[in-house]
Amino acid sequence: MSDSKQQFHKKLEHCLCPPGDGVFTVNTAKERKDALRQKLYGQTEGIDTLWKASLNGLADSEKKAAILGISSDCGGGILRGANWGPLFLRSTLIEQQPHTSAFDLGDVRVIPHLLHDKYLNESTISNCQKALYADPESEYYVSPLSITEDVCDGFYENYPDKGIFGIGGDHSISYPLTKSYLKAKRARGIKTAIIHFDAHTDLLVERLGIDLCFGSWCTHILEFLPAPSHLVQFGIRSSGKPKSHWESTFGVKQHWAHEIRERGAQAIVDEVIAQLKADGVEELYVSFDIDALDEAFASATGTPEAGGMTPEEAMLILSALHEEFKITGADMMEIAPFTDSSLAGQSSSETTLREGAKLSAFLIDAINNS
C-alpha cells in the first residue's frame, strides 16, 4: 500500500467509526445497533477491531460504491431526527434490498452540537480534538461537515475510480459530499452535473446567519460546477419565490413537482437529457432528499410536503438518466425514522424507509456499474 493510502487509512480509523455507530450513545438504541452489527459482522462484540480490519479490503474491493454514513442533523432546523438515517437505512437495505451491496466505510464520528470547523474558536476545536482523538493538538477536523469533506477528498485522491454513496443526516451534509466530488472530477477534466431531488430549492445564501445548512448548501456548490445550469432540480414545490426567480438569479434548472405531474416524468427527463448532452456532461451526482416524494410516501422526515413526486416518477427519471450517463456519486438525505408528522406511527417510518431503500439501492447499483 502506498504512503498516501496508508495515511488515508489512518485517517479513516481516527475520523470514522463502525457502520451505525455515528450517533454517539451509551445505551440508547443499543438493540438496533446490535442488530445491524449482527447482520454485518455476525456478532455484536469486538466490532471496532473487525471494522478497522475490513478497511484494508477497500483497495481490492470489486465494488465501486462505498457507503459513508454521516449521522448529523445539526444543519437542519425544522424537525430533527435525520441523524438516525444511516443506522436505519442500512438495516432496511440489508433486509429489503439484499441484491445490493457496497463497501461500507463506516460513519463519520459526530459531535452532535457541531456543524463546521469554521464556526468554532481554537479553544473549542482543541477541546473537541481531545474528546474525539484523545489529543488536543490533533491534525484532524472535529465537525461533521469538515470531517466529511476531508475524508471524501482523501477517498477520491486515492480511489478515483470509486464513488461514495452518502447517507444522512440533514441536507447540509451534501455540501461536503458534492464539493469533494466536484473538485475531484474537475481535476480530472470530467464534466459533471448535480441531479437534486427535493421539495425545496436549498438555494438560500444563508439561514439566520449560517451559510452552510440544509436550506443553503446548493448555493455554495455552484462555484464548483462547470456551469450553474448543471444543477438540475426535480420535485420543487415549497418555496416563497417562483421558479423564475431561482432560475434567473442562480442560473440553475428546475422542474417543479406540478410540472412533472402535468407533463409527465418522461417528457421532463427527455428535456434534461438533451440539455446535459448538449453541454457535454459525462457523469452525474444524484442528491436525493426524501421529501422530494409526496408526504404519502415520505412523512418520516423533517419537512414533509404534499403535492410531491411518486416513487415511480422518481425511479423513471433516475432510470432514464442512468441509461444515458454514468452516475458516479450519490446520497440519500433527510430520512428521520423517529419523526412522524403523519401521525401514522410506525407505518410512517416503515413506508419512508422502504421507499428510501428502493431508491438508494438503485443509486448504489448505478455507481457499482459506472
Coordinates of C-alpha atoms in Angstrom, one line a residue, residues 8-274:
F8 CA -5.7 7.9 4.3
H9 CA -6.5 4.6 6.0
K10 CA -5.0 6.0 9.2
K11 CA -7.4 9.0 8.9
L12 CA -10.3 6.6 8.3
E13 CA -9.6 4.8 11.6
H14 CA -9.4 8.1 13.5
C15 CA -12.2 10.1 11.9
L16 CA -14.8 7.3 11.3
C17 CA -16.4 4.6 13.4
P18 CA -18.1 1.3 12.6
P19 CA -21.3 1.4 10.5
G20 CA -24.3 2.5 12.5
D21 CA -22.3 4.0 15.4
G22 CA -22.3 7.6 14.1
V23 CA -24.9 8.6 16.7
F24 CA -23.0 8.8 20.0
T25 CA -25.0 6.9 22.6
V26 CA -24.3 4.6 25.5
N27 CA -27.5 2.5 26.0
T28 CA -29.9 4.3 23.7
A29 CA -30.8 2.2 20.6
K30 CA -28.3 -0.5 21.6
E31 CA -30.6 -3.2 20.4
R32 CA -30.9 -1.5 17.0
K33 CA -27.1 -1.1 16.7
D34 CA -26.5 -4.7 17.8
A35 CA -29.0 -5.9 15.2
L36 CA -27.0 -4.1 12.4
R37 CA -23.7 -5.4 13.8
Q38 CA -25.1 -8.9 13.7
K39 CA -26.1 -8.5 10.1
L40 CA -22.8 -7.0 9.0
Y41 CA -20.3 -8.9 11.1
G42 CA -22.2 -11.9 12.5
Q43 CA -21.5 -10.8 16.1
T44 CA -22.1 -7.8 18.4
E45 CA -18.8 -7.7 20.3
G46 CA -15.3 -6.6 19.1
I47 CA -16.8 -4.7 16.3
D48 CA -14.2 -1.9 16.3
T49 CA -11.4 -4.3 15.6
L50 CA -13.4 -6.1 12.8
W51 CA -14.4 -2.8 11.2
K52 CA -10.8 -1.5 11.2
A53 CA -9.6 -4.8 9.6
S54 CA -12.2 -4.5 7.0
L55 CA -10.9 -1.2 5.8
N56 CA -7.9 -3.0 4.4
G57 CA -10.1 -4.6 1.8
L58 CA -11.1 -1.2 0.2
A59 CA -8.4 -1.3 -2.4
D60 CA -9.2 -4.8 -3.6
S61 CA -13.0 -4.5 -3.4
E62 CA -14.8 -5.2 -6.6
K63 CA -17.5 -2.8 -5.6
K64 CA -17.1 0.7 -6.9
A65 CA -19.7 2.1 -4.4
A66 CA -18.6 2.9 -0.9
I67 CA -21.1 3.8 1.8
L68 CA -20.4 6.7 4.1
G69 CA -22.8 7.5 6.9
I70 CA -23.0 11.0 8.4
S71 CA -25.3 10.9 11.4
S72 CA -25.7 14.7 11.8
D73 CA -28.8 16.8 11.9
C74 CA -27.1 20.0 13.3
G75 CA -27.5 21.7 9.9
G76 CA -31.3 21.1 9.9
G77 CA -33.8 23.4 11.6
I78 CA -37.4 22.3 11.4
L79 CA -37.8 18.8 12.9
R80 CA -34.7 17.0 13.9
G81 CA -34.0 13.2 13.8
A82 CA -32.3 12.6 10.5
N83 CA -29.2 11.7 12.5
W84 CA -30.7 8.2 12.8
G85 CA -30.9 7.8 9.0
P86 CA -27.6 6.0 8.4
L87 CA -28.4 3.3 11.0
F88 CA -32.0 2.6 9.9
L89 CA -31.4 2.9 6.2
R90 CA -28.5 0.4 6.3
S91 CA -30.7 -2.1 8.1
T92 CA -33.5 -1.6 5.6
L93 CA -31.2 -2.1 2.7
I94 CA -29.9 -5.4 4.1
E95 CA -33.4 -6.6 4.8
Q96 CA -35.3 -5.4 1.7
Q97 CA -32.6 -5.0 -1.0
P98 CA -30.3 -7.9 -0.4
H99 CA -29.1 -7.9 -4.0
T100 CA -27.5 -4.6 -3.5
S101 CA -24.1 -4.3 -1.8
A102 CA -21.3 -1.8 -1.4
F103 CA -18.1 -1.4 0.5
D104 CA -19.0 0.2 3.9
L105 CA -16.5 2.8 5.1
G106 CA -18.5 3.3 8.3
D107 CA -19.8 6.5 9.9
V108 CA -18.2 9.9 10.4
R109 CA -17.6 10.5 14.1
V110 CA -20.1 13.1 15.0
I111 CA -20.2 15.6 17.9
P112 CA -23.9 16.5 17.6
H113 CA -23.5 20.1 18.6
L114 CA -21.1 21.0 15.8
L115 CA -21.6 21.7 12.1
H116 CA -18.4 23.1 10.5
D117 CA -15.0 23.9 12.0
K118 CA -15.0 27.4 10.6
Y119 CA -17.7 28.3 13.1
L120 CA -15.5 27.3 16.1
N121 CA -12.8 29.0 18.1
E122 CA -9.4 27.5 18.7
S123 CA -10.3 26.5 22.3
T124 CA -13.4 24.6 21.3
I125 CA -11.6 22.9 18.5
S126 CA -8.8 21.8 20.9
N127 CA -11.4 20.5 23.4
C128 CA -13.2 18.5 20.7
Q129 CA -9.9 17.1 19.4
K130 CA -9.2 15.8 22.9
A131 CA -12.7 14.3 23.1
L132 CA -12.6 12.6 19.6
Y133 CA -8.9 11.8 19.3
A134 CA -7.5 12.0 22.8
D135 CA -5.2 14.7 21.5
P136 CA -5.9 18.4 22.0
E137 CA -3.5 19.1 19.2
S138 CA -4.7 16.6 16.7
E139 CA -4.3 17.2 13.0
Y140 CA -7.9 16.1 12.3
Y141 CA -11.1 18.2 12.0
V142 CA -13.9 17.9 14.6
S143 CA -17.1 18.9 12.9
P144 CA -19.2 16.7 10.7
L145 CA -19.1 18.8 7.5
S146 CA -15.4 19.4 7.9
I147 CA -14.5 15.7 8.6
T148 CA -16.7 14.6 5.7
E149 CA -15.0 16.8 3.2
D150 CA -11.6 15.8 4.4
V151 CA -12.4 12.1 4.2
C152 CA -14.0 12.4 0.8
D153 CA -11.0 14.4 -0.6
G154 CA -8.7 11.6 0.5
F155 CA -11.1 9.0 -0.9
Y156 CA -11.2 10.5 -4.4
E157 CA -7.4 11.1 -4.4
N158 CA -6.6 7.5 -3.5
Y159 CA -9.6 5.7 -5.2
P160 CA -10.5 7.9 -8.2
D161 CA -12.5 5.1 -9.9
K162 CA -14.8 4.5 -7.0
G163 CA -17.7 6.6 -5.8
I164 CA -19.3 7.5 -2.5
F165 CA -22.9 6.9 -1.5
G166 CA -23.5 9.2 1.4
I167 CA -26.3 8.5 3.9
G168 CA -27.5 11.5 6.0
G169 CA -28.4 13.2 8.1
D170 CA -29.8 16.6 7.2
H171 CA -29.1 18.0 3.7
S172 CA -26.3 20.3 4.8
I173 CA -24.2 17.1 4.5
S174 CA -24.5 17.1 0.8
Y175 CA -22.3 20.3 0.7
P176 CA -19.0 18.4 1.6
L177 CA -20.1 15.3 -0.3
T178 CA -20.7 17.2 -3.6
K179 CA -17.9 19.7 -3.1
S180 CA -15.3 16.9 -2.8
Y181 CA -16.8 15.0 -5.8
L182 CA -16.9 18.1 -8.0
K183 CA -13.3 19.1 -7.1
A184 CA -12.0 15.6 -7.9
K185 CA -13.9 15.4 -11.2
R186 CA -12.8 18.8 -12.3
A187 CA -9.2 18.0 -11.5
R188 CA -9.5 15.0 -13.9
G189 CA -11.2 17.1 -16.6
I190 CA -14.6 15.3 -16.3
K191 CA -17.6 17.4 -16.9
T192 CA -20.3 16.8 -14.3
A193 CA -23.8 17.7 -13.2
I194 CA -25.7 17.5 -9.9
I195 CA -29.2 16.0 -10.1
H196 CA -31.1 17.2 -7.0
F197 CA -34.4 15.8 -5.9
D198 CA -36.1 17.9 -3.2
A199 CA -39.3 19.7 -2.2
H200 CA -37.2 22.8 -1.5
T201 CA -34.7 24.7 -3.6
D202 CA -31.9 24.8 -0.9
L203 CA -30.8 28.0 -2.6
L204 CA -30.7 30.4 0.3
V205 CA -27.5 32.3 0.7
E206 CA -27.7 31.9 4.5
R207 CA -30.3 31.0 7.1
L208 CA -30.3 33.0 10.3
G209 CA -26.7 34.0 9.6
I210 CA -25.4 30.5 8.9
D211 CA -24.2 30.0 5.4
L212 CA -23.9 26.2 5.4
C213 CA -27.2 24.5 6.3
F214 CA -29.9 22.3 4.9
G215 CA -31.5 25.3 3.1
S216 CA -28.4 26.8 1.5
W217 CA -26.0 24.0 0.5
C218 CA -26.9 24.2 -3.2
T219 CA -25.9 27.9 -3.4
H220 CA -22.4 27.2 -2.2
I221 CA -21.6 24.3 -4.5
L222 CA -22.5 26.2 -7.7
E223 CA -19.0 27.6 -8.0
F224 CA -17.6 24.1 -8.3
L225 CA -19.9 23.1 -11.2
P226 CA -18.9 23.6 -14.8
A227 CA -21.9 25.8 -15.1
P228 CA -24.8 26.8 -12.8
S229 CA -27.2 25.1 -15.2
H230 CA -25.6 21.8 -14.3
L231 CA -27.5 21.9 -11.1
V232 CA -30.8 20.3 -12.1
Q233 CA -33.6 20.2 -9.5
F234 CA -36.6 17.9 -9.5
G235 CA -39.7 17.9 -7.3
I236 CA -39.6 21.6 -6.0
R237 CA -42.9 22.8 -4.6
S238 CA -42.3 24.6 -1.3
S239 CA -40.9 28.0 -2.0
G240 CA -41.6 31.6 -1.1
K241 CA -40.5 32.6 -4.6
P242 CA -41.4 31.4 -8.1
K243 CA -39.3 29.2 -10.3
S244 CA -38.4 32.2 -12.5
H245 CA -36.7 33.8 -9.5
W246 CA -34.4 30.9 -8.8
E247 CA -33.5 30.2 -12.4
S248 CA -32.8 33.8 -13.2
T249 CA -30.9 34.5 -10.0
F250 CA -28.7 31.5 -9.9
G251 CA -28.8 30.0 -13.4
V252 CA -30.0 26.6 -12.2
K253 CA -32.5 24.4 -14.0
Q254 CA -35.7 23.5 -12.1
H255 CA -38.6 21.0 -12.8
W256 CA -41.2 21.5 -10.2
A257 CA -43.4 18.7 -8.9
H258 CA -46.6 20.0 -10.6
E259 CA -44.8 20.2 -14.0
I260 CA -43.8 16.5 -13.6
R261 CA -47.3 15.6 -12.8
E262 CA -48.9 17.7 -15.6
R263 CA -46.4 16.9 -18.4
G264 CA -45.3 13.5 -17.3
A265 CA -41.9 12.4 -16.0
Q266 CA -40.7 11.1 -19.3
A267 CA -41.2 14.4 -21.1
I268 CA -39.3 16.2 -18.4
V269 CA -36.4 13.9 -18.2
D270 CA -36.1 13.8 -22.0
E271 CA -35.5 17.6 -21.9
V272 CA -32.9 17.2 -19.1
I273 CA -31.0 14.6 -21.0
A274 CA -31.0 16.8 -24.1

